[in-house]
PDB file of C-alpha atoms in Angstrom:
ATOM      1  CA  MET A1167      -6.772   3.143  -6.535  1.00 63.00           C
ATOM      2  CA  VAL A1168      -9.447   5.814  -6.772  1.00 65.00           C
ATOM      3  CA  THR A1169      -9.531   9.133  -4.939  1.00 66.00           C
ATOM      4  CA  GLU A1170     -11.569  12.268  -5.588  1.00 70.00           C
ATOM      5  CA  SER A1171      -8.832  13.754  -7.758  1.00 69.00           C
ATOM      6  CA  ARG A1172      -6.919  10.765  -9.166  1.00 64.00           C
ATOM      7  CA  SER A1173      -7.290   7.165 -10.171  1.00 68.00           C
ATOM      8  CA  GLY A1174      -4.929   4.478 -11.304  1.00 70.00           C
ATOM      9  CA  VAL A1175      -4.809   0.764 -11.873  1.00 75.00           C
ATOM     10  CA  GLY A1176      -1.718  -1.350 -11.906  1.00 77.00           C
ATOM     11  CA  GLY A1177      -0.234  -4.578 -10.782  1.00 78.00           C
ATOM     12  CA  PHE A1178       3.027  -6.290 -10.189  1.00 83.00           C
ATOM     13  CA  TRP A1179       3.977  -9.838  -9.313  1.00 86.00           C
ATOM     14  CA  VAL A1180       4.858 -10.019  -5.623  1.00 89.00           C
ATOM     15  CA  GLN A1181       5.650 -13.082  -3.555  1.00 92.00           C
ATOM     16  CA  TRP A1182       2.705 -14.000  -1.366  1.00 92.00           C
ATOM     17  CA  GLN A1183       4.938 -13.965   1.721  1.00 95.00           C
ATOM     18  CA  ASP A1184       5.680 -10.262   1.125  1.00 95.00           C
ATOM     19  CA  VAL A1185       1.971  -9.419   0.962  1.00 94.00           C
ATOM     20  CA  LYS A1186       1.265 -11.469   4.095  1.00 95.00           C
ATOM     21  CA  GLU A1187       4.095  -9.748   5.997  1.00 96.00           C
ATOM     22  CA  PHE A1188       2.858  -6.323   4.874  1.00 96.00           C
ATOM     23  CA  GLY A1189      -0.624  -7.180   6.144  1.00 96.00           C
ATOM     24  CA  GLU A1190       0.787  -8.216   9.503  1.00 96.00           C
ATOM     25  CA  LYS A1191       2.614  -4.871   9.832  1.00 96.00           C
ATOM     26  CA  LEU A1192      -0.733  -3.080   9.641  1.00 97.00           C
ATOM     27  CA  SER A1193      -1.534  -4.105  13.220  1.00 96.00           C
ATOM     28  CA  ALA A1194       0.926  -1.511  14.559  1.00 95.00           C
ATOM     29  CA  TYR A1195      -0.745   0.887  16.969  1.00 96.00           C
ATOM     30  CA  PRO A1196       0.033   3.629  17.248  1.00 96.00           C
ATOM     31  CA  ILE A1197       2.128   4.080  14.142  1.00 97.00           C
ATOM     32  CA  ASP A1198       5.328   5.922  14.996  1.00 96.00           C
ATOM     33  CA  PRO A1199       5.444   9.224  13.070  1.00 95.00           C
ATOM     34  CA  ASN A1200       9.192   8.710  12.642  1.00 96.00           C
ATOM     35  CA  ALA A1201       8.729   5.179  11.272  1.00 96.00           C
ATOM     36  CA  PRO A1202       5.677   5.063   8.991  1.00 97.00           C
ATOM     37  CA  LEU A1203       4.454   1.715   7.698  1.00 97.00           C
ATOM     38  CA  ALA A1204       5.898   1.491   4.222  1.00 96.00           C
ATOM     39  CA  GLU A1205       6.378  -1.082   1.523  1.00 96.00           C
ATOM     40  CA  GLN A1206       7.386  -0.974  -2.087  1.00 95.00           C
ATOM     41  CA  TRP A1207       7.800  -3.457  -4.876  1.00 94.00           C
ATOM     42  CA  GLY A1208       9.684  -3.129  -8.107  1.00 93.00           C
ATOM     43  CA  TYR A1209      12.615  -4.488 -10.039  1.00 92.00           C
ATOM     44  CA  SER A1210      16.208  -3.697 -10.922  1.00 91.00           C
ATOM     45  CA  GLU A1211      17.277  -3.213 -14.490  1.00 85.00           C
ATOM     46  CA  ASN A1212      20.712  -2.092 -15.665  1.00 87.00           C
ATOM     47  CA  GLY A1213      21.674  -1.404 -12.053  1.00 90.00           C
ATOM     48  CA  GLU A1214      18.715   0.958 -11.523  1.00 90.00           C
ATOM     49  CA  TYR A1215      15.809   0.199  -9.195  1.00 92.00           C
ATOM     50  CA  GLU A1216      12.352   0.891 -10.630  1.00 91.00           C
ATOM     51  CA  LYS A1217       9.549   1.160  -8.078  1.00 92.00           C
ATOM     52  CA  ILE A1218       6.233  -0.117  -9.467  1.00 92.00           C
ATOM     53  CA  LEU A1219       4.044  -0.196  -6.356  1.00 94.00           C
ATOM     54  CA  GLY A1220       4.545   1.761  -3.161  1.00 95.00           C
ATOM     55  CA  VAL A1221       2.481   2.553  -0.084  1.00 96.00           C
ATOM     56  CA  GLU A1222       3.254   4.534   3.057  1.00 98.00           C
ATOM     57  CA  ILE A1223       0.940   4.969   6.045  1.00 98.00           C
ATOM     58  CA  ALA A1224       1.726   7.585   8.684  1.00 98.00           C
ATOM     59  CA  PRO A1225      -0.116   9.471  11.411  1.00 98.00           C
ATOM     60  CA  ALA A1226      -1.906  12.551  10.056  1.00 97.00           C
ATOM     61  CA  ASN A1227      -3.030  14.072  13.355  1.00 94.00           C
ATOM     62  CA  ALA A1228      -3.346  13.407  17.085  1.00 91.00           C
ATOM     63  CA  ARG A1229      -6.950  12.171  16.753  1.00 93.00           C
ATOM     64  CA  GLY A1230      -6.098   8.874  15.038  1.00 93.00           C
ATOM     65  CA  GLY A1231      -6.213  10.068  11.462  1.00 97.00           C
ATOM     66  CA  LEU A1232      -3.777   8.459   9.060  1.00 98.00           C
ATOM     67  CA  LYS A1233      -2.302   9.683   5.781  1.00 98.00           C
ATOM     68  CA  VAL A1234      -1.784   7.082   3.075  1.00 97.00           C
ATOM     69  CA  ARG A1235       0.541   7.792   0.160  1.00 96.00           C
ATOM     70  CA  VAL A1236       0.282   5.496  -2.842  1.00 94.00           C
ATOM     71  CA  GLU A1237       2.312   5.195  -6.030  1.00 93.00           C
ATOM     72  CA  ILE A1238       1.457   2.956  -8.967  1.00 91.00           C
ATOM     73  CA  ALA A1239       3.724   2.926 -12.005  1.00 92.00           C
ATOM     74  CA  ASP A1240       3.408   1.278 -15.386  1.00 87.00           C
ATOM     75  CA  GLN A1241       5.608  -1.822 -15.315  1.00 85.00           C
ATOM     76  CA  ASP A1242       6.928  -1.162 -18.830  1.00 85.00           C
ATOM     77  CA  ASP A1243       7.400   2.609 -18.347  1.00 85.00           C
ATOM     78  CA  PRO A1244       7.820   3.478 -14.648  1.00 84.00           C
ATOM     79  CA  THR A1245       7.870   7.204 -15.481  1.00 84.00           C
ATOM     80  CA  ASP A1246       4.180   6.802 -16.376  1.00 88.00           C
ATOM     81  CA  CYS A1247       2.689   6.671 -12.899  1.00 89.00           C
ATOM     82  CA  VAL A1248       0.032   7.954 -10.555  1.00 88.00           C
ATOM     83  CA  LYS A1249       0.879   9.247  -7.103  1.00 90.00           C
ATOM     84  CA  THR A1250      -1.728  10.332  -4.619  1.00 89.00           C
ATOM     85  CA  SER A1251      -2.555  10.456  -0.947  1.00 92.00           C
ATOM     86  CA  PHE A1252      -5.691  10.155   1.119  1.00 93.00           C
ATOM     87  CA  GLN A1253      -6.820  10.095   4.727  1.00 95.00           C
ATOM     88  CA  THR A1254      -7.984   7.008   6.598  1.00 97.00           C
ATOM     89  CA  ASN A1255      -8.143   5.853  10.215  1.00 97.00           C
ATOM     90  CA  TYR A1256      -7.185   2.922  12.424  1.00 97.00           C
ATOM     91  CA  PRO A1257     -10.550   1.097  12.173  1.00 97.00           C
ATOM     92  CA  ASP A1258     -10.367   1.174   8.361  1.00 96.00           C
ATOM     93  CA  LEU A1259      -6.732   0.048   8.523  1.00 97.00           C
ATOM     94  CA  ALA A1260      -7.773  -2.895  10.735  1.00 97.00           C
ATOM     95  CA  ALA A1261     -10.478  -3.834   8.214  1.00 97.00           C
ATOM     96  CA  PHE A1262      -7.872  -3.666   5.421  1.00 97.00           C
ATOM     97  CA  GLN A1263      -5.554  -5.921   7.425  1.00 97.00           C
ATOM     98  CA  LEU A1264      -8.356  -8.461   7.789  1.00 98.00           C
ATOM     99  CA  GLU A1265      -9.094  -8.299   4.062  1.00 97.00           C
ATOM    100  CA  ILE A1266      -5.423  -8.907   3.228  1.00 97.00           C
ATOM    101  CA  ALA A1267      -5.496 -12.015   5.433  1.00 96.00           C
ATOM    102  CA  GLN A1268      -8.699 -13.181   3.688  1.00 97.00           C
ATOM    103  CA  LEU A1269      -7.130 -12.468   0.296  1.00 95.00           C
ATOM    104  CA  MET A1270      -4.062 -14.519   1.148  1.00 95.00           C
ATOM    105  CA  ALA A1271      -6.311 -17.366   2.349  1.00 95.00           C
ATOM    106  CA  GLY A1272      -8.129 -17.318  -0.995  1.00 96.00           C
ATOM    107  CA  ASP A1273     -11.438 -16.278   0.569  1.00 97.00           C
ATOM    108  CA  ILE A1274     -11.755 -12.975  -1.344  1.00 97.00           C
ATOM    109  CA  GLU A1275     -10.269 -11.600  -4.575  1.00 94.00           C
ATOM    110  CA  GLU A1276      -9.197  -8.109  -3.503  1.00 93.00           C
ATOM    111  CA  ALA A1277      -8.455  -6.064  -0.397  1.00 94.00           C
ATOM    112  CA  ARG A1278      -9.449  -2.387  -0.168  1.00 93.00           C
ATOM    113  CA  LEU A1279      -8.354   0.348   2.177  1.00 94.00           C
ATOM    114  CA  SER A1280     -11.145   2.870   2.570  1.00 91.00           C
ATOM    115  CA  GLY A1281     -10.352   6.553   2.766  1.00 89.00           C
ATOM    116  CA  ARG A1282     -12.045   9.646   4.048  1.00 80.00           C
TER     117      ARG A1282
END
């Protein structure tokens, strides 16, 4: 993840079905402001849930702008994390959805959501 003011790199093992299902959710139009598209992955340890990756996509304005919130934590120390947000739009979200499908098919090695 790279924005003008922050950057972070991380990863976490996620079942491929979860990634595929997340990609399919991205076709929602319009996104309900009261039910943003959201997904998170993490693990439980000692009865406590530790979020490692999280993304939330919600409407930003009435003109089709979207606000994306992202959180990436260090798997070994989840308190060491980067949180940021950026703006995008429905066409870029559709392109990201297509890239996730291509990623899951093994046609490409990464999927990127472009921001504004």
